[in-house]
Amino acid sequence: MFTFINPKTDFAFKKIFGSQNSKDILKSFLNALLYDNQPTIEYLQILDPHSLPLIRGLKDTYVDIRAKLNDGTEVIIEMQVLNVEAFEKRILYNAAKAYSTQLETAEQYVMLNPVIALTITDFEMFEDFRKVISRFVLKEREFLSDYPIFDFELVFVELPKFQKSLNELETLTDKWIYFLKTARDLNSVPATMEEVPEISQAFTIATKANLSYDELSELQKQEIYIQDRRGAITKAVSIATEKGRQQGKQEGRQEGIKEGQFALIIRLLERRVGAIAPEVQNQIQELSIAKLENLAEALLNFTQISDLTAWLETQDLPAR
């Protein structure tokens, strides 16, 4: 029986996929998620994720893993557990920076290599469709034709949308996503996954018994931080929901008062000046509660419909 670390934490994700001993694991992982299980990546180089050129005036770039593929394509990879503000913009910024900072002074644009930003999220980003993996590229707005240079791609893997059980895993893609989503809850390596050497190696790295005291301590700190942040988000949502409920009740009471006033005033007006045309009733309905109270007092002096319309003209109603 084994205990595995959570691959979704920053520390574990980098240890499993981003160390210099993880090249085969990362190659299998990227072939599965980016290239439909085809052996497109023959070899890759794992780079320092923070080694992008520092340019005056640009923010630092934070990604979990950065790799260069055999065809020169650069892949920046991020595992994101919490849905933080402006996260979508950060993805674009990091991808654009990885693309734009490739060139040294005086180098030609033709030397730019494609950039793929692979983002794995532990929350749903795109509620309009149920695909687990989605890919975004530059398209012409009306005809949806590709931009001539296919150098920029954003790929998202939304873990909550993956609902397959262990017995339903069919492809290498399925197995890697299942590993990310469930490894920490397993106590042994499933046979169907152990048969993939790279996934078996990933489980070995993820075994808690293989971690030092300092590594376990760092992992625990990150998991506590994630739990605290999730708790803070849940509490904030709960408070906002309760405020909205109370505000809704208050607005409902005010609306009920206004509807009652309106109905009473229309009955009183019809007794004094006759039938009230629908367009005039609409004007009366636009009055605030305070102005309806003023109208209730003023109507005692009305003797004909023109008295009412003249009074309404003094109330600064919206132009119709």
PDB file of C-alpha atoms in Angstrom:
ATOM      1  CA  MET A   1       0.000   0.000   0.000  1.00  0.00           C
ATOM      2  CA  PHE A   2       1.308   3.432  -0.983  1.00  0.00           C
ATOM      3  CA  THR A   3       0.456   7.028  -0.229  1.00  0.00           C
ATOM      4  CA  PHE A   4       0.850   9.435  -3.139  1.00  0.00           C
ATOM      5  CA  ILE A   5       1.277  13.205  -3.097  1.00  0.00           C
ATOM      6  CA  ASN A   6      -1.227  15.443  -4.825  1.00  0.00           C
ATOM      7  CA  PRO A   7       0.051  16.129  -8.380  1.00  0.00           C
ATOM      8  CA  LYS A   8      -2.092  19.254  -8.518  1.00  0.00           C
ATOM      9  CA  THR A   9      -0.002  21.133  -5.963  1.00  0.00           C
ATOM     10  CA  ASP A  10       2.711  23.398  -7.329  1.00  0.00           C
ATOM     11  CA  PHE A  11       5.511  21.481  -5.599  1.00  0.00           C
ATOM     12  CA  ALA A  12       4.359  18.014  -6.685  1.00  0.00           C
ATOM     13  CA  PHE A  13       3.532  19.025 -10.261  1.00  0.00           C
ATOM     14  CA  LYS A  14       7.015  20.457 -10.784  1.00  0.00           C
ATOM     15  CA  LYS A  15       8.704  17.488  -9.111  1.00  0.00           C
ATOM     16  CA  ILE A  16       6.856  14.934 -11.244  1.00  0.00           C
ATOM     17  CA  PHE A  17       6.935  16.696 -14.604  1.00  0.00           C
ATOM     18  CA  GLY A  18       9.571  19.412 -14.391  1.00  0.00           C
ATOM     19  CA  SER A  19      12.764  17.893 -13.002  1.00  0.00           C
ATOM     20  CA  GLN A  20      15.671  16.997 -15.250  1.00  0.00           C
ATOM     21  CA  ASN A  21      14.953  13.310 -14.585  1.00  0.00           C
ATOM     22  CA  SER A  22      11.376  13.728 -15.840  1.00  0.00           C
ATOM     23  CA  LYS A  23      12.003  14.194 -19.569  1.00  0.00           C
ATOM     24  CA  ASP A  24      10.395  10.907 -20.589  1.00  0.00           C
ATOM     25  CA  ILE A  25       7.427  11.586 -18.305  1.00  0.00           C
ATOM     26  CA  LEU A  26       6.919  15.077 -19.709  1.00  0.00           C
ATOM     27  CA  LYS A  27       7.314  13.856 -23.307  1.00  0.00           C
ATOM     28  CA  SER A  28       4.599  11.207 -22.793  1.00  0.00           C
ATOM     29  CA  PHE A  29       2.372  13.722 -20.993  1.00  0.00           C
ATOM     30  CA  LEU A  30       2.658  16.336 -23.757  1.00  0.00           C
ATOM     31  CA  ASN A  31       2.205  13.823 -26.573  1.00  0.00           C
ATOM     32  CA  ALA A  32      -0.999  12.700 -24.862  1.00  0.00           C
ATOM     33  CA  LEU A  33      -2.463  16.147 -24.181  1.00  0.00           C
ATOM     34  CA  LEU A  34      -1.186  18.145 -27.168  1.00  0.00           C
ATOM     35  CA  TYR A  35      -0.766  15.625 -29.983  1.00  0.00           C
ATOM     36  CA  ASP A  36      -3.635  13.170 -29.566  1.00  0.00           C
ATOM     37  CA  ASN A  37      -1.417  10.346 -28.249  1.00  0.00           C
ATOM     38  CA  GLN A  38       0.846  10.461 -31.300  1.00  0.00           C
ATOM     39  CA  PRO A  39       4.661  10.255 -30.770  1.00  0.00           C
ATOM     40  CA  THR A  40       5.128  13.731 -32.224  1.00  0.00           C
ATOM     41  CA  ILE A  41       7.699  14.805 -29.631  1.00  0.00           C
ATOM     42  CA  GLU A  42      10.870  12.774 -30.106  1.00  0.00           C
ATOM     43  CA  TYR A  43      12.870  14.612 -27.478  1.00  0.00           C
ATOM     44  CA  LEU A  44      12.626  17.795 -25.455  1.00  0.00           C
ATOM     45  CA  GLN A  45      14.665  20.064 -23.252  1.00  0.00           C
ATOM     46  CA  ILE A  46      13.334  21.141 -19.857  1.00  0.00           C
ATOM     47  CA  LEU A  47      14.193  24.785 -19.273  1.00  0.00           C
ATOM     48  CA  ASP A  48      14.252  26.968 -16.185  1.00  0.00           C
ATOM     49  CA  PRO A  49      10.681  28.335 -16.078  1.00  0.00           C
ATOM     50  CA  HIS A  50      11.946  31.653 -14.683  1.00  0.00           C
ATOM     51  CA  SER A  51      14.757  32.123 -17.189  1.00  0.00           C
ATOM     52  CA  LEU A  52      12.797  34.241 -19.669  1.00  0.00           C
ATOM     53  CA  PRO A  53      14.667  37.484 -20.342  1.00  0.00           C
ATOM     54  CA  LEU A  54      13.985  40.199 -17.790  1.00  0.00           C
ATOM     55  CA  ILE A  55      12.962  43.305 -19.680  1.00  0.00           C
ATOM     56  CA  ARG A  56      12.616  46.673 -18.043  1.00  0.00           C
ATOM     57  CA  GLY A  57       8.952  47.553 -17.640  1.00  0.00           C
ATOM     58  CA  LEU A  58       7.650  43.968 -18.020  1.00  0.00           C
ATOM     59  CA  LYS A  59       6.283  41.942 -15.135  1.00  0.00           C
ATOM     60  CA  ASP A  60       8.066  38.764 -14.130  1.00  0.00           C
ATOM     61  CA  THR A  61       6.726  35.570 -15.697  1.00  0.00           C
ATOM     62  CA  TYR A  62       5.398  32.790 -13.478  1.00  0.00           C
ATOM     63  CA  VAL A  63       4.904  29.366 -15.055  1.00  0.00           C
ATOM     64  CA  ASP A  64       5.401  25.913 -13.556  1.00  0.00           C
ATOM     65  CA  ILE A  65       7.266  24.184 -16.370  1.00  0.00           C
ATOM     66  CA  ARG A  66       8.921  25.396 -19.549  1.00  0.00           C
ATOM     67  CA  ALA A  67      10.144  23.032 -22.259  1.00  0.00           C
ATOM     68  CA  LYS A  68      11.567  23.257 -25.769  1.00  0.00           C
ATOM     69  CA  LEU A  69      10.528  20.525 -28.206  1.00  0.00           C
ATOM     70  CA  ASN A  70      12.559  18.947 -30.992  1.00  0.00           C
ATOM     71  CA  ASP A  71      10.987  21.213 -33.645  1.00  0.00           C
ATOM     72  CA  GLY A  72      11.806  24.367 -31.666  1.00  0.00           C
ATOM     73  CA  THR A  73       8.286  24.833 -30.283  1.00  0.00           C
ATOM     74  CA  GLU A  74       8.294  26.186 -26.750  1.00  0.00           C
ATOM     75  CA  VAL A  75       5.680  24.890 -24.298  1.00  0.00           C
ATOM     76  CA  ILE A  76       4.885  26.695 -21.079  1.00  0.00           C
ATOM     77  CA  ILE A  77       2.837  24.650 -18.624  1.00  0.00           C
ATOM     78  CA  GLU A  78       0.845  25.772 -15.621  1.00  0.00           C
ATOM     79  CA  MET A  79      -1.180  23.795 -13.093  1.00  0.00           C
ATOM     80  CA  GLN A  80      -3.776  26.075 -11.485  1.00  0.00           C
ATOM     81  CA  VAL A  81      -5.841  24.918  -8.513  1.00  0.00           C
ATOM     82  CA  LEU A  82      -7.579  28.192  -7.583  1.00  0.00           C
ATOM     83  CA  ASN A  83      -9.578  30.375  -9.940  1.00  0.00           C
ATOM     84  CA  VAL A  84      -8.000  33.728  -9.101  1.00  0.00           C
ATOM     85  CA  GLU A  85      -8.883  37.133 -10.491  1.00  0.00           C
ATOM     86  CA  ALA A  86      -7.494  37.963 -13.967  1.00  0.00           C
ATOM     87  CA  PHE A  87      -6.136  34.426 -14.399  1.00  0.00           C
ATOM     88  CA  GLU A  88      -7.191  34.404 -18.067  1.00  0.00           C
ATOM     89  CA  LYS A  89      -5.170  37.569 -18.681  1.00  0.00           C
ATOM     90  CA  ARG A  90      -2.137  36.092 -16.944  1.00  0.00           C
ATOM     91  CA  ILE A  91      -2.191  33.130 -19.325  1.00  0.00           C
ATOM     92  CA  LEU A  92      -2.200  35.455 -22.341  1.00  0.00           C
ATOM     93  CA  TYR A  93       0.539  37.607 -20.836  1.00  0.00           C
ATOM     94  CA  ASN A  94       2.834  34.671 -20.116  1.00  0.00           C
ATOM     95  CA  ALA A  95       2.311  33.178 -23.582  1.00  0.00           C
ATOM     96  CA  ALA A  96       2.859  36.509 -25.342  1.00  0.00           C
ATOM     97  CA  LYS A  97       5.982  37.172 -23.313  1.00  0.00           C
ATOM     98  CA  ALA A  98       7.401  33.715 -24.044  1.00  0.00           C
ATOM     99  CA  TYR A  99       6.871  34.401 -27.756  1.00  0.00           C
ATOM    100  CA  SER A 100       8.089  37.990 -27.886  1.00  0.00           C
ATOM    101  CA  THR A 101      11.251  37.571 -25.815  1.00  0.00           C
ATOM    102  CA  GLN A 102      12.788  34.832 -27.945  1.00  0.00           C
ATOM    103  CA  LEU A 103      14.769  37.244 -30.125  1.00  0.00           C
ATOM    104  CA  GLU A 104      17.975  38.985 -29.254  1.00  0.00           C
ATOM    105  CA  THR A 105      18.675  42.476 -30.586  1.00  0.00           C
ATOM    106  CA  ALA A 106      18.927  42.570 -34.417  1.00  0.00           C
ATOM    107  CA  GLU A 107      17.627  39.010 -34.876  1.00  0.00           C
ATOM    108  CA  GLN A 108      14.997  38.451 -37.576  1.00  0.00           C
ATOM    109  CA  TYR A 109      11.331  37.666 -36.869  1.00  0.00           C
ATOM    110  CA  VAL A 110      11.634  34.527 -38.991  1.00  0.00           C
ATOM    111  CA  MET A 111      13.617  33.008 -36.126  1.00  0.00           C
ATOM    112  CA  LEU A 112      10.587  33.075 -33.799  1.00  0.00           C
ATOM    113  CA  ASN A 113       9.395  29.608 -32.775  1.00  0.00           C
ATOM    114  CA  PRO A 114       5.791  28.635 -31.982  1.00  0.00           C
ATOM    115  CA  VAL A 115       4.586  28.846 -28.377  1.00  0.00           C
ATOM    116  CA  ILE A 116       1.980  26.585 -26.787  1.00  0.00           C
ATOM    117  CA  ALA A 117       0.569  27.577 -23.411  1.00  0.00           C
ATOM    118  CA  LEU A 118      -0.788  24.448 -21.712  1.00  0.00           C
ATOM    119  CA  THR A 119      -2.937  25.198 -18.679  1.00  0.00           C
ATOM    120  CA  ILE A 120      -4.424  22.508 -16.426  1.00  0.00           C
ATOM    121  CA  THR A 121      -7.139  23.791 -14.095  1.00  0.00           C
ATOM    122  CA  ASP A 122      -8.837  22.211 -11.097  1.00  0.00           C
ATOM    123  CA  PHE A 123     -11.938  24.286 -11.849  1.00  0.00           C
ATOM    124  CA  GLU A 124     -14.140  24.910 -14.878  1.00  0.00           C
ATOM    125  CA  MET A 125     -13.121  27.831 -17.071  1.00  0.00           C
ATOM    126  CA  PHE A 126     -15.530  27.438 -19.984  1.00  0.00           C
ATOM    127  CA  GLU A 127     -19.060  26.643 -18.897  1.00  0.00           C
ATOM    128  CA  ASP A 128     -20.472  26.862 -22.442  1.00  0.00           C
ATOM    129  CA  PHE A 129     -19.038  23.522 -23.562  1.00  0.00           C
ATOM    130  CA  ARG A 130     -18.264  20.194 -21.929  1.00  0.00           C
ATOM    131  CA  LYS A 131     -14.967  19.349 -23.638  1.00  0.00           C
ATOM    132  CA  VAL A 132     -12.214  18.421 -21.206  1.00  0.00           C
ATOM    133  CA  ILE A 133      -9.482  19.704 -23.522  1.00  0.00           C
ATOM    134  CA  SER A 134     -10.011  22.905 -25.495  1.00  0.00           C
ATOM    135  CA  ARG A 135      -7.641  24.638 -27.897  1.00  0.00           C
ATOM    136  CA  PHE A 136      -7.605  28.286 -28.932  1.00  0.00           C
ATOM    137  CA  VAL A 137      -5.754  29.744 -31.917  1.00  0.00           C
ATOM    138  CA  LEU A 138      -5.900  32.984 -33.918  1.00  0.00           C
ATOM    139  CA  LYS A 139      -8.868  32.990 -36.303  1.00  0.00           C
ATOM    140  CA  GLU A 140     -10.516  35.469 -38.675  1.00  0.00           C
ATOM    141  CA  ARG A 141     -13.656  36.620 -36.866  1.00  0.00           C
ATOM    142  CA  GLU A 142     -16.232  36.110 -39.631  1.00  0.00           C
ATOM    143  CA  PHE A 143     -14.908  33.208 -41.724  1.00  0.00           C
ATOM    144  CA  LEU A 144     -12.975  31.458 -38.906  1.00  0.00           C
ATOM    145  CA  SER A 145      -9.980  30.911 -41.175  1.00  0.00           C
ATOM    146  CA  ASP A 146      -6.598  30.444 -39.521  1.00  0.00           C
ATOM    147  CA  TYR A 147      -4.051  33.206 -39.215  1.00  0.00           C
ATOM    148  CA  PRO A 148      -1.282  32.524 -41.791  1.00  0.00           C
ATOM    149  CA  ILE A 149       1.311  31.752 -39.110  1.00  0.00           C
ATOM    150  CA  PHE A 150       0.277  29.025 -36.670  1.00  0.00           C
ATOM    151  CA  ASP A 151       2.631  30.140 -33.917  1.00  0.00           C
ATOM    152  CA  PHE A 152       0.380  30.782 -30.955  1.00  0.00           C
ATOM    153  CA  GLU A 153      -1.910  28.287 -29.223  1.00  0.00           C
ATOM    154  CA  LEU A 154      -3.633  28.150 -25.846  1.00  0.00           C
ATOM    155  CA  VAL A 155      -4.581  24.676 -24.619  1.00  0.00           C
ATOM    156  CA  PHE A 156      -6.735  24.117 -21.528  1.00  0.00           C
ATOM    157  CA  VAL A 157      -7.400  20.902 -19.601  1.00  0.00           C
ATOM    158  CA  GLU A 158     -10.299  21.295 -17.140  1.00  0.00           C
ATOM    159  CA  LEU A 159     -10.029  18.438 -14.653  1.00  0.00           C
ATOM    160  CA  PRO A 160     -13.577  18.685 -13.168  1.00  0.00           C
ATOM    161  CA  LYS A 161     -15.042  17.926 -16.604  1.00  0.00           C
ATOM    162  CA  PHE A 162     -13.231  14.574 -16.762  1.00  0.00           C
ATOM    163  CA  GLN A 163     -15.709  12.026 -15.387  1.00  0.00           C
ATOM    164  CA  LYS A 164     -14.320   8.678 -16.568  1.00  0.00           C
ATOM    165  CA  SER A 165     -13.795   5.922 -14.017  1.00  0.00           C
ATOM    166  CA  LEU A 166     -10.717   3.684 -13.931  1.00  0.00           C
ATOM    167  CA  ASN A 167     -12.495   0.972 -15.951  1.00  0.00           C
ATOM    168  CA  GLU A 168     -13.434   3.495 -18.638  1.00  0.00           C
ATOM    169  CA  LEU A 169      -9.896   4.696 -19.402  1.00  0.00           C
ATOM    170  CA  GLU A 170      -9.097   4.066 -23.055  1.00  0.00           C
ATOM    171  CA  THR A 171      -6.304   6.335 -24.251  1.00  0.00           C
ATOM    172  CA  LEU A 172      -3.017   7.619 -22.899  1.00  0.00           C
ATOM    173  CA  THR A 173      -4.711  11.011 -22.579  1.00  0.00           C
ATOM    174  CA  ASP A 174      -7.379   9.484 -20.330  1.00  0.00           C
ATOM    175  CA  LYS A 175      -4.743   7.880 -18.132  1.00  0.00           C
ATOM    176  CA  TRP A 176      -2.671  11.026 -17.656  1.00  0.00           C
ATOM    177  CA  ILE A 177      -5.717  13.117 -16.775  1.00  0.00           C
ATOM    178  CA  TYR A 178      -6.912  10.397 -14.399  1.00  0.00           C
ATOM    179  CA  PHE A 179      -3.457  10.420 -12.780  1.00  0.00           C
ATOM    180  CA  LEU A 180      -3.626  14.189 -12.203  1.00  0.00           C
ATOM    181  CA  LYS A 181      -7.141  14.057 -10.843  1.00  0.00           C
ATOM    182  CA  THR A 182      -7.030  10.982  -8.582  1.00  0.00           C
ATOM    183  CA  ALA A 183      -3.428  10.019  -7.693  1.00  0.00           C
ATOM    184  CA  ARG A 184      -3.618  11.362  -4.154  1.00  0.00           C
ATOM    185  CA  ASP A 185      -6.707   9.216  -3.454  1.00  0.00           C
ATOM    186  CA  LEU A 186      -5.134   5.945  -4.622  1.00  0.00           C
ATOM    187  CA  ASN A 187      -3.208   3.472  -2.440  1.00  0.00           C
ATOM    188  CA  SER A 188      -1.699   1.458  -5.283  1.00  0.00           C
ATOM    189  CA  VAL A 189      -0.852   1.867  -8.948  1.00  0.00           C
ATOM    190  CA  PRO A 190      -3.709   0.540 -11.117  1.00  0.00           C
ATOM    191  CA  ALA A 191      -2.575  -2.207 -13.492  1.00  0.00           C
ATOM    192  CA  THR A 192      -3.951  -0.424 -16.543  1.00  0.00           C
ATOM    193  CA  MET A 193      -1.761   2.583 -15.733  1.00  0.00           C
ATOM    194  CA  GLU A 194       1.306   0.696 -14.513  1.00  0.00           C
ATOM    195  CA  GLU A 195       1.673  -0.769 -18.002  1.00  0.00           C
ATOM    196  CA  VAL A 196       2.652   2.715 -19.244  1.00  0.00           C
ATOM    197  CA  PRO A 197       6.321   3.109 -18.159  1.00  0.00           C
ATOM    198  CA  GLU A 198       6.168   6.908 -17.897  1.00  0.00           C
ATOM    199  CA  ILE A 199       3.025   6.867 -15.744  1.00  0.00           C
ATOM    200  CA  SER A 200       4.522   4.149 -13.549  1.00  0.00           C
ATOM    201  CA  GLN A 201       7.602   6.359 -13.130  1.00  0.00           C
ATOM    202  CA  ALA A 202       5.373   9.322 -12.258  1.00  0.00           C
ATOM    203  CA  PHE A 203       3.717   7.272  -9.507  1.00  0.00           C
ATOM    204  CA  THR A 204       7.159   6.355  -8.174  1.00  0.00           C
ATOM    205  CA  ILE A 205       8.131  10.024  -7.940  1.00  0.00           C
ATOM    206  CA  ALA A 206       4.766  10.806  -6.338  1.00  0.00           C
ATOM    207  CA  THR A 207       5.203   8.232  -3.567  1.00  0.00           C
ATOM    208  CA  LYS A 208       5.395  10.048  -0.233  1.00  0.00           C
ATOM    209  CA  ALA A 209       7.927   7.568   1.114  1.00  0.00           C
ATOM    210  CA  ASN A 210      10.426   8.830  -1.462  1.00  0.00           C
ATOM    211  CA  LEU A 211      10.270  12.429  -0.233  1.00  0.00           C
ATOM    212  CA  SER A 212      12.583  14.059   2.270  1.00  0.00           C
ATOM    213  CA  TYR A 213      11.323  15.706   5.452  1.00  0.00           C
ATOM    214  CA  ASP A 214      11.789  19.173   3.914  1.00  0.00           C
ATOM    215  CA  GLU A 215       9.891  18.162   0.781  1.00  0.00           C
ATOM    216  CA  LEU A 216       6.997  16.760   2.803  1.00  0.00           C
ATOM    217  CA  SER A 217       6.951  19.942   4.890  1.00  0.00           C
ATOM    218  CA  GLU A 218       6.815  22.115   1.758  1.00  0.00           C
ATOM    219  CA  LEU A 219       4.037  19.971   0.302  1.00  0.00           C
ATOM    220  CA  GLN A 220       2.015  20.262   3.504  1.00  0.00           C
ATOM    221  CA  LYS A 221       2.407  24.049   3.523  1.00  0.00           C
ATOM    222  CA  GLN A 222       1.112  24.282  -0.028  1.00  0.00           C
ATOM    223  CA  GLU A 223      -1.895  22.069   0.683  1.00  0.00           C
ATOM    224  CA  ILE A 224      -2.771  24.094   3.797  1.00  0.00           C
ATOM    225  CA  TYR A 225      -2.472  27.299   1.768  1.00  0.00           C
ATOM    226  CA  ILE A 226      -4.818  25.923  -0.905  1.00  0.00           C
ATOM    227  CA  GLN A 227      -7.346  24.834   1.731  1.00  0.00           C
ATOM    228  CA  ASP A 228      -7.185  28.252   3.408  1.00  0.00           C
ATOM    229  CA  ARG A 229      -7.678  30.062   0.107  1.00  0.00           C
ATOM    230  CA  ARG A 230     -10.591  27.850  -0.838  1.00  0.00           C
ATOM    231  CA  GLY A 231     -12.113  28.419   2.591  1.00  0.00           C
ATOM    232  CA  ALA A 232     -11.713  32.190   2.195  1.00  0.00           C
ATOM    233  CA  ILE A 233     -13.341  32.080  -1.250  1.00  0.00           C
ATOM    234  CA  THR A 234     -16.221  29.941   0.042  1.00  0.00           C
ATOM    235  CA  LYS A 235     -16.787  32.320   2.948  1.00  0.00           C
ATOM    236  CA  ALA A 236     -16.700  35.376   0.677  1.00  0.00           C
ATOM    237  CA  VAL A 237     -19.261  33.789  -1.650  1.00  0.00           C
ATOM    238  CA  SER A 238     -21.463  32.886   1.331  1.00  0.00           C
ATOM    239  CA  ILE A 239     -21.344  36.451   2.699  1.00  0.00           C
ATOM    240  CA  ALA A 240     -22.077  37.946  -0.717  1.00  0.00           C
ATOM    241  CA  THR A 241     -24.974  35.533  -1.237  1.00  0.00           C
ATOM    242  CA  GLU A 242     -26.505  36.427   2.126  1.00  0.00           C
ATOM    243  CA  LYS A 243     -26.146  40.155   1.421  1.00  0.00           C
ATOM    244  CA  GLY A 244     -27.820  39.642  -1.922  1.00  0.00           C
ATOM    245  CA  ARG A 245     -30.645  37.699  -0.293  1.00  0.00           C
ATOM    246  CA  GLN A 246     -31.216  40.427   2.299  1.00  0.00           C
ATOM    247  CA  GLN A 247     -31.076  43.129  -0.347  1.00  0.00           C
ATOM    248  CA  GLY A 248     -33.536  41.166  -2.452  1.00  0.00           C
ATOM    249  CA  LYS A 249     -35.936  40.925   0.494  1.00  0.00           C
ATOM    250  CA  GLN A 250     -35.648  44.673   1.097  1.00  0.00           C
ATOM    251  CA  GLU A 251     -36.184  45.452  -2.569  1.00  0.00           C
ATOM    252  CA  GLY A 252     -39.105  43.055  -2.610  1.00  0.00           C
ATOM    253  CA  ARG A 253     -40.706  44.856   0.326  1.00  0.00           C
ATOM    254  CA  GLN A 254     -40.187  48.219  -1.335  1.00  0.00           C
ATOM    255  CA  GLU A 255     -41.633  46.927  -4.604  1.00  0.00           C
ATOM    256  CA  GLY A 256     -44.673  45.575  -2.788  1.00  0.00           C
ATOM    257  CA  ILE A 257     -45.255  48.924  -1.065  1.00  0.00           C
ATOM    258  CA  LYS A 258     -44.983  50.751  -4.382  1.00  0.00           C
ATOM    259  CA  GLU A 259     -47.410  48.393  -6.153  1.00  0.00           C
ATOM    260  CA  GLY A 260     -49.951  48.859  -3.357  1.00  0.00           C
ATOM    261  CA  GLN A 261     -49.626  52.658  -3.506  1.00  0.00           C
ATOM    262  CA  PHE A 262     -49.984  52.653  -7.292  1.00  0.00           C
ATOM    263  CA  ALA A 263     -53.165  50.561  -7.233  1.00  0.00           C
ATOM    264  CA  LEU A 264     -54.739  52.763  -4.522  1.00  0.00           C
ATOM    265  CA  ILE A 265     -53.856  56.030  -6.289  1.00  0.00           C
ATOM    266  CA  ILE A 266     -55.317  54.832  -9.616  1.00  0.00           C
ATOM    267  CA  ARG A 267     -58.608  53.972  -7.881  1.00  0.00           C
ATOM    268  CA  LEU A 268     -58.737  57.407  -6.174  1.00  0.00           C
ATOM    269  CA  LEU A 269     -57.892  59.252  -9.401  1.00  0.00           C
ATOM    270  CA  GLU A 270     -60.575  57.422 -11.377  1.00  0.00           C
ATOM    271  CA  ARG A 271     -63.157  58.450  -8.762  1.00  0.00           C
ATOM    272  CA  ARG A 272     -62.150  62.117  -9.054  1.00  0.00           C
ATOM    273  CA  VAL A 273     -61.246  62.650 -12.748  1.00  0.00           C
ATOM    274  CA  GLY A 274     -62.498  59.551 -14.590  1.00  0.00           C
ATOM    275  CA  ALA A 275     -60.681  56.812 -16.515  1.00  0.00           C
ATOM    276  CA  ILE A 276     -56.870  57.065 -16.657  1.00  0.00           C
ATOM    277  CA  ALA A 277     -55.305  56.317 -20.051  1.00  0.00           C
ATOM    278  CA  PRO A 278     -52.671  53.521 -20.128  1.00  0.00           C
ATOM    279  CA  GLU A 279     -49.851  55.922 -21.097  1.00  0.00           C
ATOM    280  CA  VAL A 280     -50.685  58.139 -18.118  1.00  0.00           C
ATOM    281  CA  GLN A 281     -50.765  55.084 -15.830  1.00  0.00           C
ATOM    282  CA  ASN A 282     -47.285  54.190 -17.104  1.00  0.00           C
ATOM    283  CA  GLN A 283     -46.046  57.645 -16.145  1.00  0.00           C
ATOM    284  CA  ILE A 284     -47.509  57.282 -12.667  1.00  0.00           C
ATOM    285  CA  GLN A 285     -45.879  53.853 -12.290  1.00  0.00           C
ATOM    286  CA  GLU A 286     -42.465  55.409 -12.933  1.00  0.00           C
ATOM    287  CA  LEU A 287     -42.786  57.640  -9.863  1.00  0.00           C
ATOM    288  CA  SER A 288     -40.819  56.826  -6.744  1.00  0.00           C
ATOM    289  CA  ILE A 289     -42.565  55.874  -3.506  1.00  0.00           C
ATOM    290  CA  ALA A 290     -42.003  59.404  -2.181  1.00  0.00           C
ATOM    291  CA  LYS A 291     -43.533  60.999  -5.295  1.00  0.00           C
ATOM    292  CA  LEU A 292     -46.486  58.625  -5.171  1.00  0.00           C
ATOM    293  CA  GLU A 293     -47.109  59.866  -1.646  1.00  0.00           C
ATOM    294  CA  ASN A 294     -46.977  63.464  -2.954  1.00  0.00           C
ATOM    295  CA  LEU A 295     -49.445  62.566  -5.699  1.00  0.00           C
ATOM    296  CA  ALA A 296     -51.817  61.052  -3.140  1.00  0.00           C
ATOM    297  CA  GLU A 297     -51.923  64.423  -1.380  1.00  0.00           C
ATOM    298  CA  ALA A 298     -52.140  66.494  -4.580  1.00  0.00           C
ATOM    299  CA  LEU A 299     -54.996  64.536  -6.166  1.00  0.00           C
ATOM    300  CA  LEU A 300     -57.416  65.949  -3.577  1.00  0.00           C
ATOM    301  CA  ASN A 301     -57.207  69.202  -5.535  1.00  0.00           C
ATOM    302  CA  PHE A 302     -57.713  67.614  -8.980  1.00  0.00           C
ATOM    303  CA  THR A 303     -61.052  68.161 -10.702  1.00  0.00           C
ATOM    304  CA  GLN A 304     -60.198  67.022 -14.242  1.00  0.00           C
ATOM    305  CA  ILE A 305     -57.629  64.903 -16.065  1.00  0.00           C
ATOM    306  CA  SER A 306     -55.673  67.986 -17.169  1.00  0.00           C
ATOM    307  CA  ASP A 307     -54.865  68.706 -13.518  1.00  0.00           C
ATOM    308  CA  LEU A 308     -53.172  65.291 -13.296  1.00  0.00           C
ATOM    309  CA  THR A 309     -51.200  65.665 -16.542  1.00  0.00           C
ATOM    310  CA  ALA A 310     -50.047  69.135 -15.526  1.00  0.00           C
ATOM    311  CA  TRP A 311     -48.820  67.775 -12.200  1.00  0.00           C
ATOM    312  CA  LEU A 312     -46.964  64.916 -13.910  1.00  0.00           C
ATOM    313  CA  GLU A 313     -45.153  67.406 -16.160  1.00  0.00           C
ATOM    314  CA  THR A 314     -43.514  68.902 -13.062  1.00  0.00           C
ATOM    315  CA  GLN A 315     -42.024  65.570 -11.912  1.00  0.00           C
ATOM    316  CA  ASP A 316     -39.019  65.244 -14.291  1.00  0.00           C
ATOM    317  CA  LEU A 317     -40.106  61.897 -15.667  1.00  0.00           C
ATOM    318  CA  PRO A 318     -37.797  60.123 -18.165  1.00  0.00           C
ATOM    319  CA  ALA A 319     -38.321  61.141 -21.779  1.00  0.00           C
ATOM    320  CA  ARG A 320     -40.557  58.675 -23.607  1.00  0.00           C
TER     321      ARG A 320
END
